[in-house]
Amino acid sequence: MSTRLFFACAITLIGALTLTAQSGTTAEGLKYTVLQAGTGPAPKMGQEVLIQVEGLDSTGKVEFSSRDLGYNIHFQLGKETDPISKARDILMTQMKKGSKYREELPFSLLPAEVPESKKSGYIVSIIEITDVMDAKPAACDLFVETAEKSGIAAAEAEFKALQKSNPKGYSFFEWDINAAGYKALEAKKVDVAIALLTLNNTMFSNSANTYDSLADAYAAKGDKEKAKANYLKAFQMNPKFTASKEKMEKL
């Protein structure tokens, strides 16, 4: 499941802010409320965080829940350079491990690719910072580099070797590998995406999300049978993956 647009757009804080108050509104019209003050360390630029996110519509209906879907969202502060990601990272550094906060983002602030019909009301998100850690190089990034230089087979061999020989020296997060797979799909590198998402599925076979994502890659390849099989598996493992069922029925 690709949630890149949701997370790219759900947090928009441009410019400096301090969270001395429990709630406020940014200059861009984003409302925020600190629901729970964290007691752990504050993340710094260059560090990594694990978060849980609930996305609500303006009526309070849950549209997305990372916890319900069974995975943590992981990223490195400062790694992405687009304005929205930079703003999100600024906010994170104002928080602490254990912090939980609510945001109301006006649809009018969303990127141009969002349909005008959707640009009314708010995207409401509840974010909880569950862990803060020092950054490690992501094995999936190395996979992409090696696949580009030496081919997919070499990248797979290197990835598996690192799992055995240096598992603590590299990060192997489901979310990272999943995101790298979707980036490969966007770049029309479908075979690279399938290889990455297959590795992710092997490592995290208890995650319905890995089956759904692999199905998306097979669908992009035109392999309807494998796509259907993986969509079905995702839905069977977690009936909250209704999008998997819908995509399967459209093939």
PDB file of C-alpha atoms in Angstrom:
ATOM      1  CA  MET A   1       0.000   0.000   0.000  1.00  0.00           C
ATOM      2  CA  SER A   2       1.425   3.343  -1.028  1.00  0.00           C
ATOM      3  CA  THR A   3       0.785   6.118   1.496  1.00  0.00           C
ATOM      4  CA  ARG A   4       3.512   8.423   0.211  1.00  0.00           C
ATOM      5  CA  LEU A   5       1.119  11.200  -0.823  1.00  0.00           C
ATOM      6  CA  PHE A   6      -0.750  11.008   2.474  1.00  0.00           C
ATOM      7  CA  PHE A   7       2.390  11.426   4.550  1.00  0.00           C
ATOM      8  CA  ALA A   8       3.892  13.955   2.199  1.00  0.00           C
ATOM      9  CA  CYS A   9       0.828  16.128   2.599  1.00  0.00           C
ATOM     10  CA  ALA A  10      -0.442  15.381   6.090  1.00  0.00           C
ATOM     11  CA  ILE A  11       2.159  17.491   7.865  1.00  0.00           C
ATOM     12  CA  THR A  12       2.897  20.985   6.595  1.00  0.00           C
ATOM     13  CA  LEU A  13       4.770  23.283   8.958  1.00  0.00           C
ATOM     14  CA  ILE A  14       6.840  25.866   7.144  1.00  0.00           C
ATOM     15  CA  GLY A  15       9.064  28.097   9.249  1.00  0.00           C
ATOM     16  CA  ALA A  16      10.087  27.891  12.872  1.00  0.00           C
ATOM     17  CA  LEU A  17       7.610  27.073  15.597  1.00  0.00           C
ATOM     18  CA  THR A  18       7.861  26.216  19.250  1.00  0.00           C
ATOM     19  CA  LEU A  19       5.394  23.946  20.972  1.00  0.00           C
ATOM     20  CA  THR A  20       5.208  25.800  24.238  1.00  0.00           C
ATOM     21  CA  ALA A  21       1.412  25.836  23.926  1.00  0.00           C
ATOM     22  CA  GLN A  22      -0.737  22.719  23.692  1.00  0.00           C
ATOM     23  CA  SER A  23      -2.399  23.966  20.508  1.00  0.00           C
ATOM     24  CA  GLY A  24      -2.032  26.594  17.845  1.00  0.00           C
ATOM     25  CA  THR A  25      -2.266  27.473  14.160  1.00  0.00           C
ATOM     26  CA  THR A  26       0.638  27.969  11.788  1.00  0.00           C
ATOM     27  CA  ALA A  27       0.883  30.824   9.303  1.00  0.00           C
ATOM     28  CA  GLU A  28      -0.203  28.385   6.580  1.00  0.00           C
ATOM     29  CA  GLY A  29      -3.469  27.575   8.366  1.00  0.00           C
ATOM     30  CA  LEU A  30      -2.492  24.230   9.892  1.00  0.00           C
ATOM     31  CA  LYS A  31      -4.019  23.645  13.301  1.00  0.00           C
ATOM     32  CA  TYR A  32      -2.131  21.452  15.767  1.00  0.00           C
ATOM     33  CA  THR A  33      -2.832  20.161  19.246  1.00  0.00           C
ATOM     34  CA  VAL A  34      -0.402  18.306  21.489  1.00  0.00           C
ATOM     35  CA  LEU A  35      -2.410  15.439  22.963  1.00  0.00           C
ATOM     36  CA  GLN A  36       0.352  13.811  24.976  1.00  0.00           C
ATOM     37  CA  ALA A  37       3.729  15.212  25.945  1.00  0.00           C
ATOM     38  CA  GLY A  38       6.568  12.776  25.375  1.00  0.00           C
ATOM     39  CA  THR A  39       9.056  11.896  28.094  1.00  0.00           C
ATOM     40  CA  GLY A  40      11.810  10.329  25.985  1.00  0.00           C
ATOM     41  CA  PRO A  41      14.578  11.921  23.932  1.00  0.00           C
ATOM     42  CA  ALA A  42      13.794  14.546  21.317  1.00  0.00           C
ATOM     43  CA  PRO A  43      14.763  13.394  17.811  1.00  0.00           C
ATOM     44  CA  LYS A  44      17.475  15.330  16.013  1.00  0.00           C
ATOM     45  CA  MET A  45      18.032  15.903  12.329  1.00  0.00           C
ATOM     46  CA  GLY A  46      19.801  12.868  10.935  1.00  0.00           C
ATOM     47  CA  GLN A  47      18.221  10.491  13.443  1.00  0.00           C
ATOM     48  CA  GLU A  48      15.463   8.014  12.678  1.00  0.00           C
ATOM     49  CA  VAL A  49      11.967   7.817  14.120  1.00  0.00           C
ATOM     50  CA  LEU A  50       9.205   5.258  14.268  1.00  0.00           C
ATOM     51  CA  ILE A  51       5.690   6.658  14.293  1.00  0.00           C
ATOM     52  CA  GLN A  52       2.098   5.492  14.260  1.00  0.00           C
ATOM     53  CA  VAL A  53      -0.434   7.525  12.304  1.00  0.00           C
ATOM     54  CA  GLU A  54      -4.203   7.727  12.129  1.00  0.00           C
ATOM     55  CA  GLY A  55      -5.649   9.682   9.220  1.00  0.00           C
ATOM     56  CA  LEU A  56      -9.156  11.035   9.785  1.00  0.00           C
ATOM     57  CA  ASP A  57     -11.518  12.922   7.525  1.00  0.00           C
ATOM     58  CA  SER A  58     -13.096  16.206   8.641  1.00  0.00           C
ATOM     59  CA  THR A  59     -16.001  14.280  10.225  1.00  0.00           C
ATOM     60  CA  GLY A  60     -13.688  12.204  12.406  1.00  0.00           C
ATOM     61  CA  LYS A  61     -13.954   8.980  10.396  1.00  0.00           C
ATOM     62  CA  VAL A  62     -10.724   6.942  10.373  1.00  0.00           C
ATOM     63  CA  GLU A  63      -9.511   6.662   6.788  1.00  0.00           C
ATOM     64  CA  PHE A  64      -6.074   5.217   7.527  1.00  0.00           C
ATOM     65  CA  SER A  65      -4.468   3.634  10.581  1.00  0.00           C
ATOM     66  CA  SER A  66      -0.928   2.300  10.465  1.00  0.00           C
ATOM     67  CA  ARG A  67      -1.530   0.441  13.719  1.00  0.00           C
ATOM     68  CA  ASP A  68      -4.655  -1.283  12.384  1.00  0.00           C
ATOM     69  CA  LEU A  69      -2.779  -2.249   9.236  1.00  0.00           C
ATOM     70  CA  GLY A  70      -0.014  -3.754  11.330  1.00  0.00           C
ATOM     71  CA  TYR A  71       3.128  -1.774  10.613  1.00  0.00           C
ATOM     72  CA  ASN A  72       5.301   1.045  11.923  1.00  0.00           C
ATOM     73  CA  ILE A  73       6.190   4.041   9.782  1.00  0.00           C
ATOM     74  CA  HIS A  74       9.920   4.683   9.787  1.00  0.00           C
ATOM     75  CA  PHE A  75      11.975   7.484   8.286  1.00  0.00           C
ATOM     76  CA  GLN A  76      15.131   9.514   8.783  1.00  0.00           C
ATOM     77  CA  LEU A  77      14.761  13.176   9.659  1.00  0.00           C
ATOM     78  CA  GLY A  78      16.338  15.380   7.017  1.00  0.00           C
ATOM     79  CA  LYS A  79      16.623  12.661   4.371  1.00  0.00           C
ATOM     80  CA  GLU A  80      13.839  13.976   2.146  1.00  0.00           C
ATOM     81  CA  THR A  81      14.368  17.499   0.831  1.00  0.00           C
ATOM     82  CA  ASP A  82      10.941  18.556  -0.439  1.00  0.00           C
ATOM     83  CA  PRO A  83       9.356  21.488   1.467  1.00  0.00           C
ATOM     84  CA  ILE A  84       6.635  19.411   3.115  1.00  0.00           C
ATOM     85  CA  SER A  85       9.074  16.778   4.373  1.00  0.00           C
ATOM     86  CA  LYS A  86      11.381  19.484   5.705  1.00  0.00           C
ATOM     87  CA  ALA A  87       8.463  21.017   7.559  1.00  0.00           C
ATOM     88  CA  ARG A  88       7.402  17.639   8.959  1.00  0.00           C
ATOM     89  CA  ASP A  89      10.932  17.049  10.202  1.00  0.00           C
ATOM     90  CA  ILE A  90      11.043  20.454  11.916  1.00  0.00           C
ATOM     91  CA  LEU A  91       7.914  19.494  13.815  1.00  0.00           C
ATOM     92  CA  MET A  92       9.356  16.139  14.835  1.00  0.00           C
ATOM     93  CA  THR A  93      12.418  17.787  16.373  1.00  0.00           C
ATOM     94  CA  GLN A  94      10.105  19.848  18.592  1.00  0.00           C
ATOM     95  CA  MET A  95       8.596  16.644  19.990  1.00  0.00           C
ATOM     96  CA  LYS A  96       9.914  13.778  22.117  1.00  0.00           C
ATOM     97  CA  LYS A  97       9.624  10.026  22.104  1.00  0.00           C
ATOM     98  CA  GLY A  98       6.118   9.303  23.349  1.00  0.00           C
ATOM     99  CA  SER A  99       4.657  12.560  22.020  1.00  0.00           C
ATOM    100  CA  LYS A 100       1.237  12.372  20.416  1.00  0.00           C
ATOM    101  CA  TYR A 101      -0.330  15.234  18.509  1.00  0.00           C
ATOM    102  CA  ARG A 102      -3.240  16.076  16.239  1.00  0.00           C
ATOM    103  CA  GLU A 103      -3.027  18.082  13.024  1.00  0.00           C
ATOM    104  CA  GLU A 104      -5.706  19.613  10.832  1.00  0.00           C
ATOM    105  CA  LEU A 105      -4.366  20.337   7.366  1.00  0.00           C
ATOM    106  CA  PRO A 106      -6.594  22.344   4.987  1.00  0.00           C
ATOM    107  CA  PHE A 107      -7.058  20.527   1.681  1.00  0.00           C
ATOM    108  CA  SER A 108      -6.404  23.859  -0.023  1.00  0.00           C
ATOM    109  CA  LEU A 109      -2.723  23.443   0.892  1.00  0.00           C
ATOM    110  CA  LEU A 110      -2.352  20.123  -0.913  1.00  0.00           C
ATOM    111  CA  PRO A 111      -0.226  19.732  -4.068  1.00  0.00           C
ATOM    112  CA  ALA A 112      -1.593  20.430  -7.521  1.00  0.00           C
ATOM    113  CA  GLU A 113      -2.109  16.732  -8.335  1.00  0.00           C
ATOM    114  CA  VAL A 114      -4.898  16.477  -5.756  1.00  0.00           C
ATOM    115  CA  PRO A 115      -8.298  16.935  -7.509  1.00  0.00           C
ATOM    116  CA  GLU A 116     -10.011  20.264  -6.881  1.00  0.00           C
ATOM    117  CA  SER A 117     -13.091  18.353  -5.718  1.00  0.00           C
ATOM    118  CA  LYS A 118     -11.037  17.142  -2.746  1.00  0.00           C
ATOM    119  CA  LYS A 119      -9.754  20.572  -1.766  1.00  0.00           C
ATOM    120  CA  SER A 120     -12.330  21.347   0.881  1.00  0.00           C
ATOM    121  CA  GLY A 121     -12.296  20.623   4.584  1.00  0.00           C
ATOM    122  CA  TYR A 122      -9.287  19.172   6.362  1.00  0.00           C
ATOM    123  CA  ILE A 123      -6.996  16.177   6.513  1.00  0.00           C
ATOM    124  CA  VAL A 124      -6.851  15.343  10.191  1.00  0.00           C
ATOM    125  CA  SER A 125      -4.019  13.159  11.446  1.00  0.00           C
ATOM    126  CA  ILE A 126      -2.990  11.828  14.840  1.00  0.00           C
ATOM    127  CA  ILE A 127       0.757  11.134  15.050  1.00  0.00           C
ATOM    128  CA  GLU A 128       2.544   9.286  17.848  1.00  0.00           C
ATOM    129  CA  ILE A 129       6.349   9.077  18.037  1.00  0.00           C
ATOM    130  CA  THR A 130       7.055   5.570  19.315  1.00  0.00           C
ATOM    131  CA  ASP A 131      10.839   5.423  19.001  1.00  0.00           C
ATOM    132  CA  VAL A 132      13.928   7.522  18.268  1.00  0.00           C
ATOM    133  CA  MET A 133      17.254   6.007  17.204  1.00  0.00           C
ATOM    134  CA  ASP A 134      20.556   6.810  15.559  1.00  0.00           C
ATOM    135  CA  ALA A 135      20.530   6.417  11.806  1.00  0.00           C
ATOM    136  CA  LYS A 136      22.005   3.487   9.905  1.00  0.00           C
ATOM    137  CA  PRO A 137      22.415   3.134   6.155  1.00  0.00           C
ATOM    138  CA  ALA A 138      19.307   1.551   4.659  1.00  0.00           C
ATOM    139  CA  ALA A 139      19.948  -1.788   2.991  1.00  0.00           C
ATOM    140  CA  CYS A 140      17.220  -1.024   0.452  1.00  0.00           C
ATOM    141  CA  ASP A 141      19.074   2.106  -0.718  1.00  0.00           C
ATOM    142  CA  LEU A 142      22.194   0.022  -1.292  1.00  0.00           C
ATOM    143  CA  PHE A 143      20.059  -2.515  -3.174  1.00  0.00           C
ATOM    144  CA  VAL A 144      18.858   0.159  -5.587  1.00  0.00           C
ATOM    145  CA  GLU A 145      22.403   1.442  -6.158  1.00  0.00           C
ATOM    146  CA  THR A 146      23.787  -2.039  -6.789  1.00  0.00           C
ATOM    147  CA  ALA A 147      20.894  -2.995  -9.068  1.00  0.00           C
ATOM    148  CA  GLU A 148      21.629   0.091 -11.147  1.00  0.00           C
ATOM    149  CA  LYS A 149      25.344  -0.694 -11.426  1.00  0.00           C
ATOM    150  CA  SER A 150      25.516  -4.485 -11.440  1.00  0.00           C
ATOM    151  CA  GLY A 151      22.008  -5.834 -11.918  1.00  0.00           C
ATOM    152  CA  ILE A 152      19.216  -7.201  -9.754  1.00  0.00           C
ATOM    153  CA  ALA A 153      20.836 -10.575  -9.063  1.00  0.00           C
ATOM    154  CA  ALA A 154      23.934  -8.891  -7.623  1.00  0.00           C
ATOM    155  CA  ALA A 155      21.757  -6.576  -5.532  1.00  0.00           C
ATOM    156  CA  GLU A 156      19.784  -9.500  -4.121  1.00  0.00           C
ATOM    157  CA  ALA A 157      22.956 -11.402  -3.244  1.00  0.00           C
ATOM    158  CA  GLU A 158      24.443  -8.357  -1.517  1.00  0.00           C
ATOM    159  CA  PHE A 159      21.241  -7.664   0.423  1.00  0.00           C
ATOM    160  CA  LYS A 160      21.018 -11.243   1.702  1.00  0.00           C
ATOM    161  CA  ALA A 161      24.715 -11.277   2.590  1.00  0.00           C
ATOM    162  CA  LEU A 162      24.288  -8.114   4.673  1.00  0.00           C
ATOM    163  CA  GLN A 163      21.376  -9.703   6.511  1.00  0.00           C
ATOM    164  CA  LYS A 164      23.682 -12.498   7.616  1.00  0.00           C
ATOM    165  CA  SER A 165      27.004 -10.716   8.084  1.00  0.00           C
ATOM    166  CA  ASN A 166      26.051  -7.209   9.241  1.00  0.00           C
ATOM    167  CA  PRO A 167      22.403  -7.066  10.373  1.00  0.00           C
ATOM    168  CA  LYS A 168      23.156  -4.401  12.994  1.00  0.00           C
ATOM    169  CA  GLY A 169      25.123  -2.199  10.628  1.00  0.00           C
ATOM    170  CA  TYR A 170      22.242  -1.612   8.226  1.00  0.00           C
ATOM    171  CA  SER A 171      18.538  -0.970   8.674  1.00  0.00           C
ATOM    172  CA  PHE A 172      16.026  -3.440   7.278  1.00  0.00           C
ATOM    173  CA  PHE A 173      12.710  -1.750   8.065  1.00  0.00           C
ATOM    174  CA  GLU A 174       9.583  -2.934   6.299  1.00  0.00           C
ATOM    175  CA  TRP A 175       8.479   0.654   5.694  1.00  0.00           C
ATOM    176  CA  ASP A 176      11.791   1.643   4.064  1.00  0.00           C
ATOM    177  CA  ILE A 177      11.895  -1.337   1.721  1.00  0.00           C
ATOM    178  CA  ASN A 178       8.253  -0.797   0.839  1.00  0.00           C
ATOM    179  CA  ALA A 179       8.866   2.874   0.042  1.00  0.00           C
ATOM    180  CA  ALA A 180      11.926   2.008  -2.063  1.00  0.00           C
ATOM    181  CA  GLY A 181       9.812  -0.463  -4.008  1.00  0.00           C
ATOM    182  CA  TYR A 182       7.198   2.173  -4.807  1.00  0.00           C
ATOM    183  CA  LYS A 183       9.872   4.657  -5.834  1.00  0.00           C
ATOM    184  CA  ALA A 184      11.153   2.045  -8.273  1.00  0.00           C
ATOM    185  CA  LEU A 185       7.625   1.608  -9.625  1.00  0.00           C
ATOM    186  CA  GLU A 186       7.277   5.357 -10.107  1.00  0.00           C
ATOM    187  CA  ALA A 187      10.573   5.324 -12.017  1.00  0.00           C
ATOM    188  CA  LYS A 188       9.186   2.522 -14.238  1.00  0.00           C
ATOM    189  CA  LYS A 189      11.770   0.089 -12.851  1.00  0.00           C
ATOM    190  CA  VAL A 190       9.193  -2.620 -12.312  1.00  0.00           C
ATOM    191  CA  ASP A 191      11.600  -5.559 -12.039  1.00  0.00           C
ATOM    192  CA  VAL A 192      13.607  -3.744  -9.360  1.00  0.00           C
ATOM    193  CA  ALA A 193      10.366  -3.056  -7.494  1.00  0.00           C
ATOM    194  CA  ILE A 194       9.296  -6.693  -7.681  1.00  0.00           C
ATOM    195  CA  ALA A 195      12.685  -7.845  -6.389  1.00  0.00           C
ATOM    196  CA  LEU A 196      12.635  -5.390  -3.474  1.00  0.00           C
ATOM    197  CA  LEU A 197       9.042  -6.095  -2.523  1.00  0.00           C
ATOM    198  CA  THR A 198       9.631  -9.842  -2.752  1.00  0.00           C
ATOM    199  CA  LEU A 199      12.505  -9.494  -0.274  1.00  0.00           C
ATOM    200  CA  ASN A 200      10.249  -7.413   1.966  1.00  0.00           C
ATOM    201  CA  ASN A 201       7.531 -10.046   1.786  1.00  0.00           C
ATOM    202  CA  THR A 202      10.025 -12.782   2.666  1.00  0.00           C
ATOM    203  CA  MET A 203      11.339 -10.837   5.660  1.00  0.00           C
ATOM    204  CA  PHE A 204       7.908  -9.709   6.881  1.00  0.00           C
ATOM    205  CA  SER A 205       5.658 -12.558   5.792  1.00  0.00           C
ATOM    206  CA  ASN A 206       3.254 -11.867   8.662  1.00  0.00           C
ATOM    207  CA  SER A 207       2.521  -8.384   7.301  1.00  0.00           C
ATOM    208  CA  ALA A 208      -0.483  -8.081   5.009  1.00  0.00           C
ATOM    209  CA  ASN A 209       0.984  -4.857   3.690  1.00  0.00           C
ATOM    210  CA  THR A 210       3.915  -6.661   2.059  1.00  0.00           C
ATOM    211  CA  TYR A 211       1.510  -8.830   0.052  1.00  0.00           C
ATOM    212  CA  ASP A 212      -0.542  -5.828  -1.036  1.00  0.00           C
ATOM    213  CA  SER A 213       2.561  -3.944  -2.158  1.00  0.00           C
ATOM    214  CA  LEU A 214       3.970  -6.937  -4.027  1.00  0.00           C
ATOM    215  CA  ALA A 215       0.598  -7.308  -5.725  1.00  0.00           C
ATOM    216  CA  ASP A 216       0.801  -3.691  -6.895  1.00  0.00           C
ATOM    217  CA  ALA A 217       4.187  -4.427  -8.461  1.00  0.00           C
ATOM    218  CA  TYR A 218       2.910  -7.527 -10.236  1.00  0.00           C
ATOM    219  CA  ALA A 219      -0.096  -5.546 -11.468  1.00  0.00           C
ATOM    220  CA  ALA A 220       2.287  -2.940 -12.904  1.00  0.00           C
ATOM    221  CA  LYS A 221       4.174  -5.779 -14.607  1.00  0.00           C
ATOM    222  CA  GLY A 222       0.932  -7.060 -16.115  1.00  0.00           C
ATOM    223  CA  ASP A 223       1.040 -10.359 -14.207  1.00  0.00           C
ATOM    224  CA  LYS A 224      -2.601 -10.442 -13.168  1.00  0.00           C
ATOM    225  CA  GLU A 225      -2.524 -13.923 -11.652  1.00  0.00           C
ATOM    226  CA  LYS A 226       0.288 -13.161  -9.209  1.00  0.00           C
ATOM    227  CA  ALA A 227      -1.247  -9.776  -8.467  1.00  0.00           C
ATOM    228  CA  LYS A 228      -4.619 -11.344  -7.647  1.00  0.00           C
ATOM    229  CA  ALA A 229      -3.027 -14.024  -5.472  1.00  0.00           C
ATOM    230  CA  ASN A 230      -1.153 -11.456  -3.396  1.00  0.00           C
ATOM    231  CA  TYR A 231      -4.120  -9.080  -3.103  1.00  0.00           C
ATOM    232  CA  LEU A 232      -6.209 -12.004  -1.886  1.00  0.00           C
ATOM    233  CA  LYS A 233      -3.558 -13.017   0.646  1.00  0.00           C
ATOM    234  CA  ALA A 234      -3.365  -9.456   1.987  1.00  0.00           C
ATOM    235  CA  PHE A 235      -7.134  -9.260   2.424  1.00  0.00           C
ATOM    236  CA  GLN A 236      -7.341 -12.707   4.011  1.00  0.00           C
ATOM    237  CA  MET A 237      -4.608 -11.831   6.502  1.00  0.00           C
ATOM    238  CA  ASN A 238      -6.159  -8.491   7.412  1.00  0.00           C
ATOM    239  CA  PRO A 239      -9.758  -7.768   6.338  1.00  0.00           C
ATOM    240  CA  LYS A 240      -9.082  -4.087   7.011  1.00  0.00           C
ATOM    241  CA  PHE A 241      -7.109  -4.127   3.754  1.00  0.00           C
ATOM    242  CA  THR A 242     -10.298  -3.465   1.822  1.00  0.00           C
ATOM    243  CA  ALA A 243      -8.290  -1.697  -0.883  1.00  0.00           C
ATOM    244  CA  SER A 244      -6.623  -5.041  -1.671  1.00  0.00           C
ATOM    245  CA  LYS A 245     -10.001  -6.630  -2.303  1.00  0.00           C
ATOM    246  CA  GLU A 246     -11.092  -3.704  -4.462  1.00  0.00           C
ATOM    247  CA  LYS A 247      -7.908  -3.796  -6.559  1.00  0.00           C
ATOM    248  CA  MET A 248      -8.189  -7.564  -6.976  1.00  0.00           C
ATOM    249  CA  GLU A 249     -11.765  -7.275  -8.230  1.00  0.00           C
ATOM    250  CA  LYS A 250     -10.738  -4.688 -10.827  1.00  0.00           C
ATOM    251  CA  LEU A 251      -8.116  -6.955 -12.430  1.00  0.00           C
TER     252      LEU A 251
END
